[in-house]
Short mmCIF file of C-alpha atoms in Angstrom, two decimals:
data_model
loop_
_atom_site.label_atom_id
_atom_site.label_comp_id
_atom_site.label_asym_id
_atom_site.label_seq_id
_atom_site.Cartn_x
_atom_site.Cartn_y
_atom_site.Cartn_z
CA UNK A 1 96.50 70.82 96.37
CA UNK A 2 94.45 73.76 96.08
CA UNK A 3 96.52 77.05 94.82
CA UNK A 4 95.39 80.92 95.50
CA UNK A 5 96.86 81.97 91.90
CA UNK A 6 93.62 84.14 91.87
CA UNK A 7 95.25 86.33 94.54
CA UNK A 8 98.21 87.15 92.50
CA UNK A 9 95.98 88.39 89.48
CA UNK A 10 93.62 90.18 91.74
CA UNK A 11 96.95 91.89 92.72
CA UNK A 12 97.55 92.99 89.18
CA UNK A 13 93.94 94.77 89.11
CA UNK A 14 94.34 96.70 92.41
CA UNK A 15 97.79 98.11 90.58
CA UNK A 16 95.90 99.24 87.60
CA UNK A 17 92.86 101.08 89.62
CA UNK A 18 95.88 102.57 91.47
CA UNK A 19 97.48 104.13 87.87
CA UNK A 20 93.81 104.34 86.75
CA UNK A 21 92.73 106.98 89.27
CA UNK A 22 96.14 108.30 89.01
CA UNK A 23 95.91 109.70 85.69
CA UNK A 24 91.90 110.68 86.81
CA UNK A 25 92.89 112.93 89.28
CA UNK A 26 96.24 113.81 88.80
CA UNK A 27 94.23 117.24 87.19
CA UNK A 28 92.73 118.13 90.53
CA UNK A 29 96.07 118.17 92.32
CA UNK A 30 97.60 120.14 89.15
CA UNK A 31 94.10 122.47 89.19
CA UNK A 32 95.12 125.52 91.12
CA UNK A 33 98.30 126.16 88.93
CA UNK A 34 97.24 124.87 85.48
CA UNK A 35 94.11 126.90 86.30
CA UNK A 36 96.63 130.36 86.59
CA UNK A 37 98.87 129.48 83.65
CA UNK A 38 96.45 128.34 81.57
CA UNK A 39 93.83 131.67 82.37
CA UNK A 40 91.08 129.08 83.25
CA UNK A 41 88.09 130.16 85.34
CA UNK A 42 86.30 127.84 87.24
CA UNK A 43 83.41 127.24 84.91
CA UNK A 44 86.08 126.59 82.26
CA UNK A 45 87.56 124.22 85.11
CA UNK A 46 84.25 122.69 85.94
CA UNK A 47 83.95 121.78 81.84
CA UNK A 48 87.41 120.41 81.91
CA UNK A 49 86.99 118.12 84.89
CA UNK A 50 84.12 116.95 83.35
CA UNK A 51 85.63 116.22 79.74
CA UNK A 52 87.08 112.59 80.86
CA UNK A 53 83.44 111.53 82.11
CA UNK A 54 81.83 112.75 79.03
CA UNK A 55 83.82 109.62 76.65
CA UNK A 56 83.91 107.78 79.58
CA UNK A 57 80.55 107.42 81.18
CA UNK A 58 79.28 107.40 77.02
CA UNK A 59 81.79 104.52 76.04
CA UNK A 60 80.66 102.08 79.00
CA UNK A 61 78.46 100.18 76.54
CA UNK A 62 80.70 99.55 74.14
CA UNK A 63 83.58 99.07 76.54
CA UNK A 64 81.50 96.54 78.46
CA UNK A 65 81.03 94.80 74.90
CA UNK A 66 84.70 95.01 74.56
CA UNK A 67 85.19 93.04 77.84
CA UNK A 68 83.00 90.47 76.70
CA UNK A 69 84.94 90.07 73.51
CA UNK A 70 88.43 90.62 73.96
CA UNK A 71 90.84 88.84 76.41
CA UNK A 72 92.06 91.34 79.74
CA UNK A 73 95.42 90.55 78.67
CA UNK A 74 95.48 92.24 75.58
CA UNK A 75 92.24 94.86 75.96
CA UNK A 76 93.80 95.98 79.48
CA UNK A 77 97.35 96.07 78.13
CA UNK A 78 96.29 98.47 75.18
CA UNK A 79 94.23 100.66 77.72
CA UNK A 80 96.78 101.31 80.12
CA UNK A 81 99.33 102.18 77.46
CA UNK A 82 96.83 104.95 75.19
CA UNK A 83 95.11 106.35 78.19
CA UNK A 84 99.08 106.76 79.69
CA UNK A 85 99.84 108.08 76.31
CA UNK A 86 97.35 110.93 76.66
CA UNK A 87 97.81 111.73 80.06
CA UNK A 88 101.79 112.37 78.66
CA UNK A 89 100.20 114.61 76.72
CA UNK A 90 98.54 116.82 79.15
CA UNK A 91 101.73 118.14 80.40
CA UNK A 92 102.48 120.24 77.36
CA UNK A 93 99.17 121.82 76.78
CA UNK A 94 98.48 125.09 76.38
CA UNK A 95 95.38 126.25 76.44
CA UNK A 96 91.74 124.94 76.70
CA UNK A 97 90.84 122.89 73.57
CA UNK A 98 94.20 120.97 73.79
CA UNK A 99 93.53 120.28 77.84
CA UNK A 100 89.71 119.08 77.03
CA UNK A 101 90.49 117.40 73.92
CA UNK A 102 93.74 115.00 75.64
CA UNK A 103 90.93 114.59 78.91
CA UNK A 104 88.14 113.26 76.36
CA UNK A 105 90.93 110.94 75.12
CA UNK A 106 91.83 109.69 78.69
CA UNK A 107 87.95 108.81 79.33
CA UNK A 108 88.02 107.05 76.09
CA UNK A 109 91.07 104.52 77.07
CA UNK A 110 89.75 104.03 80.40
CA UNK A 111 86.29 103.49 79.41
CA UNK A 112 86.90 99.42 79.57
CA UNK A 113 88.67 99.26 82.53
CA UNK A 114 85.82 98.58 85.05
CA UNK A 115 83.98 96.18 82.97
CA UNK A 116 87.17 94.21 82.25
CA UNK A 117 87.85 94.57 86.35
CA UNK A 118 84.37 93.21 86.93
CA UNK A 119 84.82 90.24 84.25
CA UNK A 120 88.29 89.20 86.17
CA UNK A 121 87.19 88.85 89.11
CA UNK A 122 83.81 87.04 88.09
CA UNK A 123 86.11 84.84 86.29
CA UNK A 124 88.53 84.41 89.06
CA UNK A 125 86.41 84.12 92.20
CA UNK A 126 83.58 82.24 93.82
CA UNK A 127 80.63 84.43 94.24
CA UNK A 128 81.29 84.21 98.50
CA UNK A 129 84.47 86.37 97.94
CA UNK A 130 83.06 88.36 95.90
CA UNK A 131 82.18 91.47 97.40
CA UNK A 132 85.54 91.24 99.45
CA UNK A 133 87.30 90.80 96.18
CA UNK A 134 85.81 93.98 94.39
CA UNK A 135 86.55 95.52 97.71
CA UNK A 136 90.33 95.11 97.51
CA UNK A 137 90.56 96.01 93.91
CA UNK A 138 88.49 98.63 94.53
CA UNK A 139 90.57 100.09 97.26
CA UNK A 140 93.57 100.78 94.86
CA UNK A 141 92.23 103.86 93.86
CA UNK A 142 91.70 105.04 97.67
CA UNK A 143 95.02 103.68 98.81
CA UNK A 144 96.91 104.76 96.02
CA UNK A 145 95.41 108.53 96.31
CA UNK A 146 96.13 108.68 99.88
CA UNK A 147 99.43 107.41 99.78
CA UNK A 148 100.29 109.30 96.46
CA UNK A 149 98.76 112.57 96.55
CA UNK A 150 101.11 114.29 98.70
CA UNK A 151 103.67 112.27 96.38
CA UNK A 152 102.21 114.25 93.62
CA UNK A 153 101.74 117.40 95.61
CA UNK A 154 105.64 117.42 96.18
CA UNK A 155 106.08 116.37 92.30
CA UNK A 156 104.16 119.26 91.64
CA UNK A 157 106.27 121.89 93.44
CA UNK A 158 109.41 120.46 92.10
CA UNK A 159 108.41 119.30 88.17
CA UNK A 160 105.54 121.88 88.10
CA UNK A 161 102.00 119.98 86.96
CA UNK A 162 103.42 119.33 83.53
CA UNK A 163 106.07 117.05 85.25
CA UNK A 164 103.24 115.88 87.44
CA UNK A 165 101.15 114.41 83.75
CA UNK A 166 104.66 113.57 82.22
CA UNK A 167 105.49 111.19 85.14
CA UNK A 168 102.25 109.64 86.03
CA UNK A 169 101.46 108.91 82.04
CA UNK A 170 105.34 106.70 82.06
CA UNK A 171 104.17 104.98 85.07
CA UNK A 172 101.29 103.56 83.38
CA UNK A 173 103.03 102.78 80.45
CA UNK A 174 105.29 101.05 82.17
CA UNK A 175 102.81 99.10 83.67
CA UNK A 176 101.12 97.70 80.61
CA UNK A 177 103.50 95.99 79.87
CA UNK A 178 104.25 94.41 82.83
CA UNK A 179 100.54 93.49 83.02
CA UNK A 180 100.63 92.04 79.46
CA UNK A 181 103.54 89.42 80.75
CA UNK A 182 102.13 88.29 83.91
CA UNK A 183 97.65 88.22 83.24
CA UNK A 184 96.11 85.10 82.53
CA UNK A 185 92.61 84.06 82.80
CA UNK A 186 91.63 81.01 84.76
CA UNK A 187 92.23 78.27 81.88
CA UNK A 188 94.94 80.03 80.81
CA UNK A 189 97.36 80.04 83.75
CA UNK A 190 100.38 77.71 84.00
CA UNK A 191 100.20 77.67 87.73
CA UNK A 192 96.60 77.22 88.75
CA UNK A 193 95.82 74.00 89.67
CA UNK A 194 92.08 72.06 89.10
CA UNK A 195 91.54 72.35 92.70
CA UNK A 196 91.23 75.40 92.30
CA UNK A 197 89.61 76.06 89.23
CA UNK A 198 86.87 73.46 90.97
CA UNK A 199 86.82 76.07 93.99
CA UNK A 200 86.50 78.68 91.59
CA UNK A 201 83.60 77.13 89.27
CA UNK A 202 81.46 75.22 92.09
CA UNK A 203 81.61 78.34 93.84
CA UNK A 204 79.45 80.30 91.20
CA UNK A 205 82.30 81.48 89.26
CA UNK A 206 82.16 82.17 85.73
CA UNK A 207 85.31 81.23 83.23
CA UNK A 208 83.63 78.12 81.20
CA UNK A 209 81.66 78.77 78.36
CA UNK A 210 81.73 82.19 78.01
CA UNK A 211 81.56 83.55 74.46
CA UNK A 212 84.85 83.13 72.79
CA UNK A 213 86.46 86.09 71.91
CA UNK A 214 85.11 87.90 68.71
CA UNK A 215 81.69 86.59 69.36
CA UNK A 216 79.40 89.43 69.96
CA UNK A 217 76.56 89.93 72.53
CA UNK A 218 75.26 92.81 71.00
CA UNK A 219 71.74 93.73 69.80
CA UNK A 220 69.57 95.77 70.61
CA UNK A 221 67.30 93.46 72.19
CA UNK A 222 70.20 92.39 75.14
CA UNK A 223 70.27 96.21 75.92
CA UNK A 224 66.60 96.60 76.28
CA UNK A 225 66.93 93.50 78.84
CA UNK A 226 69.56 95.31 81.19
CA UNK A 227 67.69 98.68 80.94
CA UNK A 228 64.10 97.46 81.37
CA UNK A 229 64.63 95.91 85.23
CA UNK A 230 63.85 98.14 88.04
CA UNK A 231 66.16 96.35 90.36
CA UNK A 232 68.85 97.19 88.18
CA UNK A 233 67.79 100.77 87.65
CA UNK A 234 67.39 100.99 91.63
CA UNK A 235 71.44 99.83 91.69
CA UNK A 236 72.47 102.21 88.48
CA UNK A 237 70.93 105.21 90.03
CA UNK A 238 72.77 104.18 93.58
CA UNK A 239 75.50 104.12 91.42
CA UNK A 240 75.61 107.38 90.43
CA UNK A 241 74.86 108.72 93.65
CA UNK A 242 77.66 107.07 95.50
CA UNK A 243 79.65 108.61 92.03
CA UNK A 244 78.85 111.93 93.21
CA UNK A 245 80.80 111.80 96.03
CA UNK A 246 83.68 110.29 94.57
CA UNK A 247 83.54 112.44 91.73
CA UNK A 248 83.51 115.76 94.01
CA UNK A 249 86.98 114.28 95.95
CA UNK A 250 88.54 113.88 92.49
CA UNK A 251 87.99 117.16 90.89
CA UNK A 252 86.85 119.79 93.44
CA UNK A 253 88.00 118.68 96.86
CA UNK A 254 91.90 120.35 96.15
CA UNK A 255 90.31 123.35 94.74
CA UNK A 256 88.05 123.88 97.65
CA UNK A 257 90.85 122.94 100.59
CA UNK A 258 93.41 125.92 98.87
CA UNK A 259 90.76 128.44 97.68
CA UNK A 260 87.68 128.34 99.91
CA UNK A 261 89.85 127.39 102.82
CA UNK A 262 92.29 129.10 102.36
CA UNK A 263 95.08 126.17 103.35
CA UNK A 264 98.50 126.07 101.70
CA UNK A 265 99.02 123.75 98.63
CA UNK A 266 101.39 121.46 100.68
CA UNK A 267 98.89 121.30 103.47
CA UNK A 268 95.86 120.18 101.56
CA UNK A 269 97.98 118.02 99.44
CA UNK A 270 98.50 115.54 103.24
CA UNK A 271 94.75 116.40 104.67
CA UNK A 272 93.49 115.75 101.51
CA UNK A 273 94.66 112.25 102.13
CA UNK A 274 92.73 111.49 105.18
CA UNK A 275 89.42 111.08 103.24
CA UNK A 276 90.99 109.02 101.01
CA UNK A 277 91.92 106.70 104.01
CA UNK A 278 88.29 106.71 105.37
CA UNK A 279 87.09 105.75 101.98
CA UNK A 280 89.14 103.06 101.88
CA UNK A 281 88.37 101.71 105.26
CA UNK A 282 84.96 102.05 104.70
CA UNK A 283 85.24 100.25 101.57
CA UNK A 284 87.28 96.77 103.29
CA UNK A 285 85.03 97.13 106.09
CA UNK A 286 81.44 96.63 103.77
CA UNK A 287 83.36 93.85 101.34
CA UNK A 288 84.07 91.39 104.05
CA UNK A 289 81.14 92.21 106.26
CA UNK A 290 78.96 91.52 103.50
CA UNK A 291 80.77 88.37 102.62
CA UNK A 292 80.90 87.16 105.96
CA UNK A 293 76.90 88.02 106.29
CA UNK A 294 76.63 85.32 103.11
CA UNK A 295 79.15 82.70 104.71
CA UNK A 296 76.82 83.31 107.53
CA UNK A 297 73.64 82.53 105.80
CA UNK A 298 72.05 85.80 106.00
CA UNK A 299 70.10 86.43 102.43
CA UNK A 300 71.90 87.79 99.27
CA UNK A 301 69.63 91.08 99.70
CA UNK A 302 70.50 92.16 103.29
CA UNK A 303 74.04 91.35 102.74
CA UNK A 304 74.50 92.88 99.82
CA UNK A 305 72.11 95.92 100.57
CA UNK A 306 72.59 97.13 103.94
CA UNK A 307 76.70 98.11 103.89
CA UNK A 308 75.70 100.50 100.54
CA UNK A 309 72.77 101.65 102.01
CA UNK A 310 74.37 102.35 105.30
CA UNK A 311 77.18 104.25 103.53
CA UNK A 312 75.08 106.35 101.51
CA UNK A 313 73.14 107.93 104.50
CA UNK A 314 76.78 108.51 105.70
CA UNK A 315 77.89 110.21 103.12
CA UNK A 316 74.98 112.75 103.73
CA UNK A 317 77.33 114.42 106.66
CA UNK A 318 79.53 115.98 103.55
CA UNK A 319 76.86 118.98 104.11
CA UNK A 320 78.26 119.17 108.34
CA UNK A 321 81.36 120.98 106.57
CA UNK A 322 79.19 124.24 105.87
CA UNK A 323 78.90 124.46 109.86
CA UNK A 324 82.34 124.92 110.71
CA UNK A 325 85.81 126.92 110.19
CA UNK A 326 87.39 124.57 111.91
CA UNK A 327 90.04 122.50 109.81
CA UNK A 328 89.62 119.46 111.89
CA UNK A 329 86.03 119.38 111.69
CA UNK A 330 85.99 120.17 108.42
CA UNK A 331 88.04 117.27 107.50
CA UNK A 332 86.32 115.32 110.59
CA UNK A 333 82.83 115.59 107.89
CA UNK A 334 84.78 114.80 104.77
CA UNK A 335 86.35 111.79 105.89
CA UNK A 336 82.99 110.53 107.22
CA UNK A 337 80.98 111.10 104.31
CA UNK A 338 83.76 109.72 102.20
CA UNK A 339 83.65 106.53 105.20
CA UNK A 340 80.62 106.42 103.67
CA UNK A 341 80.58 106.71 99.91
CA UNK A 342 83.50 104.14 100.44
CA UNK A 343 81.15 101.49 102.05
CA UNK A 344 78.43 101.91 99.01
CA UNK A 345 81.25 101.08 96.38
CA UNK A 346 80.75 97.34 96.80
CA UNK A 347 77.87 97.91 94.62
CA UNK A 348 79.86 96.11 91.31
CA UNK A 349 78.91 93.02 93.01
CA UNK A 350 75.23 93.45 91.81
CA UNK A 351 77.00 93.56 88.75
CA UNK A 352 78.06 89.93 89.03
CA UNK A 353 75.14 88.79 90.69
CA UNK A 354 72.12 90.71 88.92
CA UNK A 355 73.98 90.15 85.74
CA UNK A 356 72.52 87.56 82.96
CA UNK A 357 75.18 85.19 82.11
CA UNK A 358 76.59 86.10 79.08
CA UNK A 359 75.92 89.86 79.25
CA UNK A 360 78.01 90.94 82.29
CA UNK A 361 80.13 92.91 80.35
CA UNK A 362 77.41 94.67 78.81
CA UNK A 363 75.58 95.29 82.04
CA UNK A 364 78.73 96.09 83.64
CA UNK A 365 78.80 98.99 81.07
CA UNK A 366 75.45 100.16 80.91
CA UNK A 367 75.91 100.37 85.26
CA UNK A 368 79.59 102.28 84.84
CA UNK A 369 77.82 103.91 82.10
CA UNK A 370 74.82 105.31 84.71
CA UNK A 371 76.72 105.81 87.31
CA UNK A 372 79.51 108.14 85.49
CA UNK A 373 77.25 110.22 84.54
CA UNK A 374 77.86 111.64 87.67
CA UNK A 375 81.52 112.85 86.43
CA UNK A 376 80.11 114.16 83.85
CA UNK A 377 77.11 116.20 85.83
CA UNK A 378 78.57 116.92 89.53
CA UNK A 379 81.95 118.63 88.01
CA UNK A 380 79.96 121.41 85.63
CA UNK A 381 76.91 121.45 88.86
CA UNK A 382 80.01 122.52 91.16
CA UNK A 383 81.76 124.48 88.69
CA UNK A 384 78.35 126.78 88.44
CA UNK A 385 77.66 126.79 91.47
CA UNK A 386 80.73 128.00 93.21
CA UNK A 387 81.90 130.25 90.76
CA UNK A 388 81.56 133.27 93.00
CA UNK A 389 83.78 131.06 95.76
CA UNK A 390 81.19 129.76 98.37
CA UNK A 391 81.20 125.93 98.16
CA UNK A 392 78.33 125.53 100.47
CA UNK A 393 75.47 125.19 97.72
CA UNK A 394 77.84 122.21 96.37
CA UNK A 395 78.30 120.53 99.36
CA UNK A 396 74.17 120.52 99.99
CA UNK A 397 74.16 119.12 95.96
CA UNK A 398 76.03 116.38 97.01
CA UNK A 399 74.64 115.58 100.38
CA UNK A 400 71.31 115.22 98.33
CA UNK A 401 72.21 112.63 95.63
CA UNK A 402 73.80 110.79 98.59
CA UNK A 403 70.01 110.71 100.36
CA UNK A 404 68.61 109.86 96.99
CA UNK A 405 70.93 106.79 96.51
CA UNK A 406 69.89 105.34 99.60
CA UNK A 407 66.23 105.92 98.63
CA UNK A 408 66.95 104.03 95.36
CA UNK A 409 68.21 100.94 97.13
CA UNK A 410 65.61 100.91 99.67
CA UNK A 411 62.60 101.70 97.49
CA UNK A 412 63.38 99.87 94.37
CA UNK A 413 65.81 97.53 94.76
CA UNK A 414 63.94 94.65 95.45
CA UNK A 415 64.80 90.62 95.86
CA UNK A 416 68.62 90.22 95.00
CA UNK A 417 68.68 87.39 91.83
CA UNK A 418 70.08 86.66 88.25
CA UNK A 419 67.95 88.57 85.99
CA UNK A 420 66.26 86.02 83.23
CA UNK A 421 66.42 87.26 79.96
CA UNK A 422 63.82 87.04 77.49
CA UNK A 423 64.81 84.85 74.32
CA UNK A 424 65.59 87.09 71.21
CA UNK A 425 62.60 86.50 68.73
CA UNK A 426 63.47 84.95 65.76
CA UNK A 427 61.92 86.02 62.52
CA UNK A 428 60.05 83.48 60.83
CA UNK A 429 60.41 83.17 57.10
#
């Protein structure tokens, strides 16, 4: 009898993106008062939301190495519980040094955490649930924002924002451990039967003879292989176009509800959440079209293309929020281009497919690695460029990457297969 243990674990993922992008954005919700206690202006601001993808988006390398060496039991366990330790931390900061230095240490932990996502569920899942897989995990941190935000709004007004870092850090301690107890990988798992690990393996998925753990894939040769293929630097720069948008809902969108239009911090806290709904919907919606294109025989590049391409044109209408003063509209464009940069975040499955064998982890990286640049660049761009209050230059900003993205996948993205690495050369004596 074939089991679905591989649902259960997937469950554990989607709970750590939800803590995950809990203690990412948990300073956007606190921005508007930490920014008045602390005497922070908003280029100050812009350089502190941009501290967490500065080790973050420079760490993907070695955190995708990490994936590839250490088991997700242990590696995630140890993440959750540092990164939760730091984001503790936050809430008894007081000034700007402390509040960069604690968000540099937050990007640090996390830094594995999407490569060791991406190796689970190549592990755990046939490649024609793939996309719907990512999708679901990837929908934590959607769900979990717009269920949770006006949570943390109302933590806010009560436990003011250092409450707000003290309780979301215990949460994700608490949750370490529980996802030390209950993670196994595929061979590991008392309850998985060989039905379904034969499901799992003739289906293209990829938990026998990996690299044990310790053994290294680094050199510099395997990272000239996953930077010198156009089609993957057609997906990495989609990447960090589709980050652009994402990165804008997690740092500026509060900021620009309260102060540039002028709605009250319990207000924005609940219409913030509609975008995060759209995201999310957008999100399910490409996964299991795109999987149910491949059951459907449609080829790997159409299937896998046209959802992220499709999304990123959408998330162009960001810029239809500099027409209006009307709230509804306003939130009307937000949720659509954020429809949209939720249907392009399918794009880790390129990861699993584009991937050579034994180097997803490290491709995993260098893509998180490309595309969070964009939390590094978009937070500072926006903090410059509405520092005299008019968030209409920012919104064009991000419209554009958005239009770029799709260029990317249309014009260099090519035919959709397992890159073919070159053989290291091997010195002759």
């Amino acid at each position: 009898m074939r089991t679905r243990v591989r649902y259960g674990m997937l469950a554990l993922v989607f709970v750590n993106v939800v803590i995950n992008y809990l203690d990412r954005t948990n300073l956007a919700v606190a921005a508007s008062s930490l920014s008045k206690d602390l005497q922070l202006d908003k280029v100050e601001m812009g350089l502190i939301f941009s501290a967490f993808g500065w080790a973050y988006a420079l760490l993907q390398v070695p955190g995708g190495l990490l994936a590839d060496r250490v088991v997700p039991r242990v590696l995630y366990a140890a993440c959750l519980i540092t990164w939760s330790l730091a984001t503790i931390g936050q809430g008894f900061v007081r000034g700007f040094a402390g509040l960069f230095a604690l968000r540099v240490a937050t990007g640090t932990f996390e830094a594995p955490s999407y490569p060791i996502n991406n190796r689970v569920v190549t592990s755990w899942f046939p490649e024609h649930e793939r996309a719907s897989s990512i999708a679901l995990y990837v929908s934590g941190q959607f769900i979990g924002l717009a269920f949770l935000t006006p949570v943390l709004v109302t933590l806010q007004v009560y436990a003011g924002w250092q409450g707000l870092f003290v309780v979301t850090g215990l949460a994700g301690i608490i949750w370490g451990v529980v996802w030390y107890f209950f993670y196994r990988d595929p061979l590991d798992h008392p309850s998985v039967s060989d039905a379904e690990l034969t499901y799992i393996e003739d289906g293209g998925g990829l938990f026998r003879g990996r690299k044990k753990a310790g053994t290294s894939v680094w050199s510099w040769h395997n990272l000239r292989q996953v930077f010198r293929n156009r089609t993957l630097w057609g997906v990495y720069i989609g990447q960090f176009a589709v980050n652009a948008t994402l990165w804008f809902f997690l740092t500026w969108f509060p900021t620009y509800l309260v102060e540039y239009r002028g709605l009250s911090f319990i207000k924005s806290g609940y219409l913030a959440s509609v975008p995060f709904l759209s995201a999310c919907a957008g999100l399910l919606l490409s996964g299991f079209l795109s999987d149910h294109f491949t059951r459907k025989g449609i080829s790997v590049s159409i299937a896998r293309k046209t959802p992220i391409i499709a999304g990123l044109l959408l998330s162009v209408s960001i810029v239809g929020a500099n027409y209006t003063d009307d709230t509804a509209m306003i939130i009307f464009y937000m949720a659509l281009a954020f429809f949209g940069s939720g249907m392009a975040l399918i794009s880790w499955v390129f990861v699993s497919i584009l991937s050579p064998k034994h180097l997803i982890g490290l491709t995993g990286g260098v893509f998180n690695f490309m595309g969070n640049l964009a939390s590094i660049v978009v937070p500072i761009v926006i903090g410059f460029l509405a520092k005299d209050g008019d968030f209409k230059p920012a919104l064009v900003f991000i419209g554009a990457l958005g239009l770029a993205g799709a260029c990317s996948y249309i014009f260099l993205v090519g035919k959709i297969e397992r890159v073919n690495v070159q053989e290291e050369p091997v010195a002759v004596a």
